[in-house]
mmCIF file of C-alpha atoms in Angstrom:
data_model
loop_
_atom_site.group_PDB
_atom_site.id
_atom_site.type_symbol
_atom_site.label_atom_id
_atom_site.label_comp_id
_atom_site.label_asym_id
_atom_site.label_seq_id
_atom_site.Cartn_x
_atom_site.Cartn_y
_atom_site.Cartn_z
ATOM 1 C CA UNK A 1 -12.731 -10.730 26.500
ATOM 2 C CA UNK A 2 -12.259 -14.377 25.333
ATOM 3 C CA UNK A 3 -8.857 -14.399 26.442
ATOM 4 C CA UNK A 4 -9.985 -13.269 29.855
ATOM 5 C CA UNK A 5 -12.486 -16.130 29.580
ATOM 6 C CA UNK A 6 -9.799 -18.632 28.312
ATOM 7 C CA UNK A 7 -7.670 -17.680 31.223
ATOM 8 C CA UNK A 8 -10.758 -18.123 33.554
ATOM 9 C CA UNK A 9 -11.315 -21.342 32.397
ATOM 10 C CA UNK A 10 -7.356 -22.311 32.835
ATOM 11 C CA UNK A 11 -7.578 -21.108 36.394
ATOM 12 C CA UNK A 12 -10.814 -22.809 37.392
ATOM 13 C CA UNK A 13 -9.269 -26.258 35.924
ATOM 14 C CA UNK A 14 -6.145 -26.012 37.149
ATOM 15 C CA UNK A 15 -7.653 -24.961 40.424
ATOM 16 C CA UNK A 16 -9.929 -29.070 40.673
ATOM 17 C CA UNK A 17 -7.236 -30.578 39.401
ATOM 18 C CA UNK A 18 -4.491 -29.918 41.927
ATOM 19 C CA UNK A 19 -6.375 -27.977 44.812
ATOM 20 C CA UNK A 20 -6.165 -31.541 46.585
ATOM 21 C CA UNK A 21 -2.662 -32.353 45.528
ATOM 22 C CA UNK A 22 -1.146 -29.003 46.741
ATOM 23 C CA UNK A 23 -3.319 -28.858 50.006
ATOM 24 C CA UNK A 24 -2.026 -32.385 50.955
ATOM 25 C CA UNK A 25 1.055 -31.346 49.603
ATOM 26 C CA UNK A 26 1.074 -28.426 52.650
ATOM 27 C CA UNK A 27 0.308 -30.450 55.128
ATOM 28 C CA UNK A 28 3.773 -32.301 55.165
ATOM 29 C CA UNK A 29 4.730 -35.688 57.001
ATOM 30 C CA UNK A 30 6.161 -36.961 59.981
ATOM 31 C CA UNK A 31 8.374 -39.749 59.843
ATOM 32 C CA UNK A 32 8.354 -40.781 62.980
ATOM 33 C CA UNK A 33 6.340 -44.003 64.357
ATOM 34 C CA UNK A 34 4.392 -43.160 67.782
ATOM 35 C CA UNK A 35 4.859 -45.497 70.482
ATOM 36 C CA UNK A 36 2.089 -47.944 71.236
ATOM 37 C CA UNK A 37 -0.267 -46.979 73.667
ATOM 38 C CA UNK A 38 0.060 -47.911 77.491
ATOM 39 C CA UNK A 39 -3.676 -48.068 78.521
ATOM 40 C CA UNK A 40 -2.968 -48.469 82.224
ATOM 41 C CA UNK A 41 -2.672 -44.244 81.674
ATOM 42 C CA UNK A 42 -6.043 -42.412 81.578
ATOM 43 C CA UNK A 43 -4.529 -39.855 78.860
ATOM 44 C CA UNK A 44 -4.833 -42.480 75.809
ATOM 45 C CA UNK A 45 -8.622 -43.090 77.085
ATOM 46 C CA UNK A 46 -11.108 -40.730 75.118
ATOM 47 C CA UNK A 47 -13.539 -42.423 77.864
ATOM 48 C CA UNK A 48 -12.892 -44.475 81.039
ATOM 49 C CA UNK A 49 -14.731 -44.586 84.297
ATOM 50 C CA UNK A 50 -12.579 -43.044 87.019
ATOM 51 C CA UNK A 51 -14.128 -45.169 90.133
ATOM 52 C CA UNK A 52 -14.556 -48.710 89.697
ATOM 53 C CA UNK A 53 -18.320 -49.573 88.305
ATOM 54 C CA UNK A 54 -20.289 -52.351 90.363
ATOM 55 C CA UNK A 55 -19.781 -55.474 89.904
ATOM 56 C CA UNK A 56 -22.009 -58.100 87.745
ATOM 57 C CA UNK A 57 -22.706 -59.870 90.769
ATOM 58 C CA UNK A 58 -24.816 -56.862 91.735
ATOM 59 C CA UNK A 59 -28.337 -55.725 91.003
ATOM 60 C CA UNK A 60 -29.068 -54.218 88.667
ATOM 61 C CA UNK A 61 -26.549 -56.389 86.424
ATOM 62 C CA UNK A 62 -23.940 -53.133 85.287
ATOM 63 C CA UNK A 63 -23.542 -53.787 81.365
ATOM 64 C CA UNK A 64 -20.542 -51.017 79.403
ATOM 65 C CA UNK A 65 -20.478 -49.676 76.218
ATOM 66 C CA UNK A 66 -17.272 -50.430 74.090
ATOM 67 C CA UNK A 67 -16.974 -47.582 71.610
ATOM 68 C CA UNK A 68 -14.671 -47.901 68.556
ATOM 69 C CA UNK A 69 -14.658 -44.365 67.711
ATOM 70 C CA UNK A 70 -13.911 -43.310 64.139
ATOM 71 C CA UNK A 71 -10.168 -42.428 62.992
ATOM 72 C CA UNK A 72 -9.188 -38.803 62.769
ATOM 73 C CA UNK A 73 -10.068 -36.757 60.279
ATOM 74 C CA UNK A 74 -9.166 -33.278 60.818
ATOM 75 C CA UNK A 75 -6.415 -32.200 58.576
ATOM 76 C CA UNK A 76 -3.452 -33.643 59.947
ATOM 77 C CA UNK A 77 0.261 -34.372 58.540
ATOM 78 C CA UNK A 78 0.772 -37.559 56.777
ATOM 79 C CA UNK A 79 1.796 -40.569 59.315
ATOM 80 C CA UNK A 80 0.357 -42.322 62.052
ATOM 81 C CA UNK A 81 -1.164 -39.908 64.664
ATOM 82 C CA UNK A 82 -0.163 -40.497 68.467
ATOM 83 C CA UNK A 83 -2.807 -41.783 70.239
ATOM 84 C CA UNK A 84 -2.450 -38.714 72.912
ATOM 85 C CA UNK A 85 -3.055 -36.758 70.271
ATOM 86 C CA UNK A 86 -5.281 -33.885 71.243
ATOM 87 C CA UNK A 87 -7.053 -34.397 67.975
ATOM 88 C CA UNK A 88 -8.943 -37.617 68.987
ATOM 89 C CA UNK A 89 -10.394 -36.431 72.077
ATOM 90 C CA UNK A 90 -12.101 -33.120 70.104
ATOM 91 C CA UNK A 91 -13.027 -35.287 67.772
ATOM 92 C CA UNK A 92 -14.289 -37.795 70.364
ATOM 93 C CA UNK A 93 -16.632 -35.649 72.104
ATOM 94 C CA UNK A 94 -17.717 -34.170 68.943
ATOM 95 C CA UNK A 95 -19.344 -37.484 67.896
ATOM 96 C CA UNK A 96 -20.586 -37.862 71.440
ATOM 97 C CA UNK A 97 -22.352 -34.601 71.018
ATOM 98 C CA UNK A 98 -23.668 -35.804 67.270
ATOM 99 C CA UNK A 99 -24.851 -39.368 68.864
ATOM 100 C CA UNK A 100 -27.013 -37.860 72.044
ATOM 101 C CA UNK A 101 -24.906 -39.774 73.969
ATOM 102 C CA UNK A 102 -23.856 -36.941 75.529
ATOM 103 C CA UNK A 103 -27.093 -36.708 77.835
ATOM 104 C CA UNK A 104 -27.127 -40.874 77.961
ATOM 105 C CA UNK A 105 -26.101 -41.936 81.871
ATOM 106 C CA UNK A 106 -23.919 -44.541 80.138
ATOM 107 C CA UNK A 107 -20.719 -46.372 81.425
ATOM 108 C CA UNK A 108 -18.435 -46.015 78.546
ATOM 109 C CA UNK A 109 -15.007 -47.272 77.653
ATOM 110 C CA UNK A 110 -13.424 -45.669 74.799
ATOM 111 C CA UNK A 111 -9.804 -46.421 74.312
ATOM 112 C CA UNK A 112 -7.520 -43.862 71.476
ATOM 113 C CA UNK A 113 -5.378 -45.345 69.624
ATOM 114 C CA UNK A 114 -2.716 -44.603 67.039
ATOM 115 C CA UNK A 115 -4.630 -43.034 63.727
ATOM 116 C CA UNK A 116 -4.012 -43.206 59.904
ATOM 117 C CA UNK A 117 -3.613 -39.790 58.525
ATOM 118 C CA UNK A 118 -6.532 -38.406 56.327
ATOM 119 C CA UNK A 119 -3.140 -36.712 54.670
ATOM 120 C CA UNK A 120 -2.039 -40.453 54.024
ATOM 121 C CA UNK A 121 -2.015 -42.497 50.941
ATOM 122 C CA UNK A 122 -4.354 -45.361 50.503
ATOM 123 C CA UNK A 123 -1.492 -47.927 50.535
ATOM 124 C CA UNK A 124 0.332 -45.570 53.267
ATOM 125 C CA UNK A 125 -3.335 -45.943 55.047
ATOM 126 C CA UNK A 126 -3.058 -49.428 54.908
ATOM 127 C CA UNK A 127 0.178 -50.002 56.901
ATOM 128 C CA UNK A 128 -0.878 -47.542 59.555
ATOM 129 C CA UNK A 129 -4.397 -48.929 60.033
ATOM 130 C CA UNK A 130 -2.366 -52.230 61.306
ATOM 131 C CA UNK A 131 -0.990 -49.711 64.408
ATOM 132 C CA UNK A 132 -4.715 -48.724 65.228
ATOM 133 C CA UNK A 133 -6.046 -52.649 65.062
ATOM 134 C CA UNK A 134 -3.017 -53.382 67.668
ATOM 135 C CA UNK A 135 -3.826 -51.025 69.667
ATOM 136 C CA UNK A 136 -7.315 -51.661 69.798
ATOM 137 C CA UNK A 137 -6.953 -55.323 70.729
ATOM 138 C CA UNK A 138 -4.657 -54.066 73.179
ATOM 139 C CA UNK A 139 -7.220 -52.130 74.827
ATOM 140 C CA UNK A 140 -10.010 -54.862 74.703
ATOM 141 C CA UNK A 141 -7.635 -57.251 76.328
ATOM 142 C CA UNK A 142 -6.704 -54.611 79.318
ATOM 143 C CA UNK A 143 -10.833 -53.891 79.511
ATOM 144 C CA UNK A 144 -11.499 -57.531 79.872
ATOM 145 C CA UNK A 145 -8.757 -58.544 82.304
ATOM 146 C CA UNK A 146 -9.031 -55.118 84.548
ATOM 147 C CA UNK A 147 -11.929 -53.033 83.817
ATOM 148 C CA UNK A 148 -14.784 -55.414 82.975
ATOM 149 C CA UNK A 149 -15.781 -56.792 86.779
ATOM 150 C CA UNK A 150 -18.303 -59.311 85.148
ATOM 151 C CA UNK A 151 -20.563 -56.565 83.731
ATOM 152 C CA UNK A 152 -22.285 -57.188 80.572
ATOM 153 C CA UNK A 153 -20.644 -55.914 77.356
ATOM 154 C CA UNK A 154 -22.018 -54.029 74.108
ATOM 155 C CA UNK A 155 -19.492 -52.627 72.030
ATOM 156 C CA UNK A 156 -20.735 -49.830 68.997
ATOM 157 C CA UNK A 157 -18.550 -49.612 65.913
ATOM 158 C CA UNK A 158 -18.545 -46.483 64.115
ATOM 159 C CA UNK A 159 -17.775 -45.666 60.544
ATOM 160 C CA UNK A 160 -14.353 -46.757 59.241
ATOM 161 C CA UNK A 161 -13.415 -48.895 62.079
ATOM 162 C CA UNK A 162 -13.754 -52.144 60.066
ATOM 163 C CA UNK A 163 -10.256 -53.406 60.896
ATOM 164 C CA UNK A 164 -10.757 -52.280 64.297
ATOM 165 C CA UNK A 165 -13.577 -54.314 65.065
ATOM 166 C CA UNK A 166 -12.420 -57.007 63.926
ATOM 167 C CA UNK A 167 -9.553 -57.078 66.129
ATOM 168 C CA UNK A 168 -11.418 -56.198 69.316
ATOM 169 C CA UNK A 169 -13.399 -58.957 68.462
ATOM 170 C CA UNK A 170 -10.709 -61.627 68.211
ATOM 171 C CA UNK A 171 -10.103 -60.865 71.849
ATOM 172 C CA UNK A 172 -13.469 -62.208 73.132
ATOM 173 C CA UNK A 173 -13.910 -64.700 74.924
ATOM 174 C CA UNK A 174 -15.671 -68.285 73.812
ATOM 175 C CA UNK A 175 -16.761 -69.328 77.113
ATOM 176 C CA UNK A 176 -20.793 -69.569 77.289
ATOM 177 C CA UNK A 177 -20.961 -67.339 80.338
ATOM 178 C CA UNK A 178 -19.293 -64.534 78.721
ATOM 179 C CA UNK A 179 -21.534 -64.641 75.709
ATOM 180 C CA UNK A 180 -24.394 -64.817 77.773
ATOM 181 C CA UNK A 181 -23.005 -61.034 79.288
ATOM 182 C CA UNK A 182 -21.910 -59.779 75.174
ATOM 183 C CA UNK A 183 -24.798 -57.885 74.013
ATOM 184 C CA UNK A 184 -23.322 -58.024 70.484
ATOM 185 C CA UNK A 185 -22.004 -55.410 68.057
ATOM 186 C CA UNK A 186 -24.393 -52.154 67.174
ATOM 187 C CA UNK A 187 -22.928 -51.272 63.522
ATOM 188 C CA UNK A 188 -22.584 -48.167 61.138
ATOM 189 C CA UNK A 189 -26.035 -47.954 58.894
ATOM 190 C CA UNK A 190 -25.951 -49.895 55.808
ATOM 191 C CA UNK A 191 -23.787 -52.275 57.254
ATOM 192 C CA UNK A 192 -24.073 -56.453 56.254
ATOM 193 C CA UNK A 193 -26.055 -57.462 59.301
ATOM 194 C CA UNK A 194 -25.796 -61.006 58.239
ATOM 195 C CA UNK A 195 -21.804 -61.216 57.374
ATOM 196 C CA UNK A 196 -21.054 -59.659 61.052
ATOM 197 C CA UNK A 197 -23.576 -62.389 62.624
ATOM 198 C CA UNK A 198 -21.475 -65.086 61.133
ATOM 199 C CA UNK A 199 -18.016 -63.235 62.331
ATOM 200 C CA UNK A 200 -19.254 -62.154 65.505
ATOM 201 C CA UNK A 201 -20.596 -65.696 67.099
ATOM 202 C CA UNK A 202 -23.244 -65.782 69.794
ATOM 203 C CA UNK A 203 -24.018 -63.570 71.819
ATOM 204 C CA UNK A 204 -27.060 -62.817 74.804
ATOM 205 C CA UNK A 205 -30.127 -64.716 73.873
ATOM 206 C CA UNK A 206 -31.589 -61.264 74.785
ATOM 207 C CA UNK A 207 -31.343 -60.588 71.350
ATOM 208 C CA UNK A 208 -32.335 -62.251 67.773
ATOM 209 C CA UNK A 209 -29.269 -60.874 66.429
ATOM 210 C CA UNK A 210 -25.527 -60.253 67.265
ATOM 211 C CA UNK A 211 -25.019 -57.618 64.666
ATOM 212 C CA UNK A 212 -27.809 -54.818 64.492
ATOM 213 C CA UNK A 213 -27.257 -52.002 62.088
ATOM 214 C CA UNK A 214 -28.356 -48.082 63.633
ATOM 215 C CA UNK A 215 -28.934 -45.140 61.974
ATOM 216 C CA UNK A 216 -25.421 -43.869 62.577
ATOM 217 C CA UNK A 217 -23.596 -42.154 59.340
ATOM 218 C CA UNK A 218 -21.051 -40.226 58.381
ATOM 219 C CA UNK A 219 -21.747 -36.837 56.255
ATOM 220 C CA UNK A 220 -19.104 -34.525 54.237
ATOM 221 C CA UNK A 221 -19.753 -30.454 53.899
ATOM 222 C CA UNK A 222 -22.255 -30.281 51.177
ATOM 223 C CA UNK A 223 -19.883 -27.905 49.123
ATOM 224 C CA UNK A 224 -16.338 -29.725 49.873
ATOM 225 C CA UNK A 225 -15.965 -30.265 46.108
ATOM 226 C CA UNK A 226 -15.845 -26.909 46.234
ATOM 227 C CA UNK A 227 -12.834 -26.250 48.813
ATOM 228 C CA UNK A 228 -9.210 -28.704 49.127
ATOM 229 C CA UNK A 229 -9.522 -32.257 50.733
ATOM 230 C CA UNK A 230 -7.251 -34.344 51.657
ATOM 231 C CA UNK A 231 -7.617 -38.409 50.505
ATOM 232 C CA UNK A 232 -10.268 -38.401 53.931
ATOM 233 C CA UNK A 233 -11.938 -35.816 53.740
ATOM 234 C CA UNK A 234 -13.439 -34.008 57.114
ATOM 235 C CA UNK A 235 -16.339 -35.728 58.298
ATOM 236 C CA UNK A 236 -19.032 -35.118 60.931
ATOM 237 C CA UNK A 237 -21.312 -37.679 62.315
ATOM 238 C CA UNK A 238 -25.571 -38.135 62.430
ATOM 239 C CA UNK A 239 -27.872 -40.484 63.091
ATOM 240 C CA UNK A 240 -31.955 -40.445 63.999
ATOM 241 C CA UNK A 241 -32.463 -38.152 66.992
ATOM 242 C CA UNK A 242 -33.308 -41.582 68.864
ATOM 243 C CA UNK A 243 -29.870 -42.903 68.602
ATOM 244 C CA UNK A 244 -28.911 -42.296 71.998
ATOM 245 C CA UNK A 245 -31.968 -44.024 73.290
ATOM 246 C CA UNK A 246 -31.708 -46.632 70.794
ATOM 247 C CA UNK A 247 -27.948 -47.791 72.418
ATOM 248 C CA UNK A 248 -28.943 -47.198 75.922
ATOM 249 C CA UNK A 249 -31.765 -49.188 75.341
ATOM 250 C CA UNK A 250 -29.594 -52.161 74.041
ATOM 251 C CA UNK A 251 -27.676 -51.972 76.931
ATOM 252 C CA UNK A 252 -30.875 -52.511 79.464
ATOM 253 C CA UNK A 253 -32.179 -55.588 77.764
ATOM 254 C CA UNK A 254 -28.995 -57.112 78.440
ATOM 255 C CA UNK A 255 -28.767 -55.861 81.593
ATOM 256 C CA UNK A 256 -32.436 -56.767 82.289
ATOM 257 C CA UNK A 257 -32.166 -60.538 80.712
ATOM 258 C CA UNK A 258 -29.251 -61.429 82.971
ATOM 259 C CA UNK A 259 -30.949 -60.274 85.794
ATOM 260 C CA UNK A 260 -33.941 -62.421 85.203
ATOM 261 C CA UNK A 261 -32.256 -64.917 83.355
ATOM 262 C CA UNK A 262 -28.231 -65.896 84.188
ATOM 263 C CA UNK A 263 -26.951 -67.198 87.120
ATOM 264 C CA UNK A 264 -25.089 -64.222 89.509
ATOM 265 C CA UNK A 265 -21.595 -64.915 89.922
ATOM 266 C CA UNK A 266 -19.788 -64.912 92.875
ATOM 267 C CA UNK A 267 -17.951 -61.099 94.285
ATOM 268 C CA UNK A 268 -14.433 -62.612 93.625
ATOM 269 C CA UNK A 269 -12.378 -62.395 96.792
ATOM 270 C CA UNK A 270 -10.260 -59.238 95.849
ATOM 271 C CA UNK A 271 -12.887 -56.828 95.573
ATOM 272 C CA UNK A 272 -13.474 -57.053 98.985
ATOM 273 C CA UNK A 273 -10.442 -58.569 101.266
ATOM 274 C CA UNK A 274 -8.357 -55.757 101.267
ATOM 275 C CA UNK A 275 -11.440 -53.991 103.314
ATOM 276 C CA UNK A 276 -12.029 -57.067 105.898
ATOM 277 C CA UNK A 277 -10.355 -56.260 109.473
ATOM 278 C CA UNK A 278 -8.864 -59.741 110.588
ATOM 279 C CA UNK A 279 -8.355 -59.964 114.252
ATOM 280 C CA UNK A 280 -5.586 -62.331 115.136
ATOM 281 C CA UNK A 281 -5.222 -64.219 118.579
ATOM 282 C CA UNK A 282 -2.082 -63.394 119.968
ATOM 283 C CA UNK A 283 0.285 -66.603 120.131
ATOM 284 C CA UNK A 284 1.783 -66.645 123.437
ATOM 285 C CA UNK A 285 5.169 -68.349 123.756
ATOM 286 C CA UNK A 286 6.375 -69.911 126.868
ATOM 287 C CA UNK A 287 8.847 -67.175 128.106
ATOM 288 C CA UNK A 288 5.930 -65.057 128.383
ATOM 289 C CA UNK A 289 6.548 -62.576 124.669
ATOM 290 C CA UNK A 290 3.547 -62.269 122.123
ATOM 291 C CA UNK A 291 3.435 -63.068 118.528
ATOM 292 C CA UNK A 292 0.664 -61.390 116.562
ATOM 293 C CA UNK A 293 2.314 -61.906 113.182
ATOM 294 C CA UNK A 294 0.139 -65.468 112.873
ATOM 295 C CA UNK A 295 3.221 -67.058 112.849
ATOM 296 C CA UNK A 296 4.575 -69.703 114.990
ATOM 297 C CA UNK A 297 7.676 -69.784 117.022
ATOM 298 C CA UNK A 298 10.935 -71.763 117.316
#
């Protein structure tokens, strides 16, 4: 019997002390390096509108949400993950469903990007974060030169995307009447309200505060000590069941304050010239021909 209980006890420490190591072990890695993201293409969009929203020389003032959504955790090989990766879009609309945003009529912009690994190393984790901050400024500079039509911005960081939101936010502009349209940064709970204020700049005078922390965390199976993990373990997403209301309320202050507050800018000329019919006065030349082309003759 004791050696039965000896060889129990071998087993069951054997079993905590390398259940991780062999699981990550199994997962294996790919050496390959996936190409940056082109976000002209809809597939490396977890959410994009697909018409164009109304302008923010319109009433009411449009305002979009900027999501930073969290990087992958599913088990995964070690490596960067491509940022068409089917992975980030289940995982996506999982923490859609987990945020009530789901039922929120929201316009939301939510570019993919290329993951760490949960199989990776925390110094392999380091160099492949660097791909997902790239790519992330990447798709806040397409966003604001293509997508953004003057609408007021509010962009929600989720957890782990540190490094990410500090790049996105590097690609702001400085200009007072874009800050008057930012509606700031809603953060992870227990987040430094204060140290993100300083970072962040100003932002709408709708708000005290550029930085406001939500209820939004991240929560680990209760018995994953139990089972193998990889370096990130698998993680859902919760917050208060007023989260959802709590960001689309954010969103109509700012949308709101610039209405009664900011001046409305002008429709710039492209939205609308390629719909104006010009008529053009025929040019009549002497031997009798006419040019419609608005051009003049010889």
């Amino acid at each position: 019997m004791r050696k039965v209980l000896i060889a129990a006890a071998i087993l069951v420490v054997g079993w905590f002390a390398l259940k991780d190591w062999a699981y990550t072990a199994l997962q294996g890695k790919s050496d390959a390096t996936p190409e940056a993201p082109d976000y002209y293409f809809e597939e490396v969009w977890l959410s994009r509108p697909t018409t164009p929203t109304s302008g923010g020389w319109e009433v009411p003032w449009g305002i979009d949400l900027f999501l930073i959504a969290p990087p992958v955790s599913t088990p995964m090989p070690k490596g960067a993950i491509a940022a068409d990766n089917n992975v980030l879009k289940d995982e996506y609309e999982a923490l859609i469903e987990d945020l009530g945003l789901a039922d929120q009529d929201l316009v939301i912009y939510a570019p993919s990007y290329r993951s760490p690994s949960p199989a990776s190393s925390n110094s392999e984790r380091d160099h492949e974060i660097k791909f997902a901050q790239d790519d992330i400024a990447a798709a806040m500079k397409r966003y604001l030169s293509t997508d953004n039509r003057l609408r007021g911005l509010v962009i929600l960081a989720t957890p782990d995307t540190e490094p990410m939101l500090y790049a996105a936010l590097q690609q702001l502009p400085k200009s007072q009447e874009f800050r008057e349209r930012f509606g700031g940064v809603l953060m992870p709970s227990r987040k430094d309200e204060s140290r993100w204020n300083d970072f962040i700049g100003t932002c709408s005078p709708a708000f005290e505060a550029c930085a406001r922390a939500t209820t939004l965390v991240e929560t680990t199976e209760s018995l994953s000590w139990l089972t193998p993990n990889l370096p990130r373990k698998k993680l859902s997403y919760a917050g208060d069941p007023g989260l959802g209301d709590e960001i689309a309320t954010r969103m109509q202050e700012l949308s709101n304050w610039l209405d009664l507050n900011a001046e409305k800018p002008a429709e710039p000329f492209d939205t609308w010239a390629a719909d104006e019919v010009v008529d053009v006065a025929p040019i009549r030349r002497p031997n009798g021909d006419e040019d419609i082309s608005g051009e003049r003759g010889d």
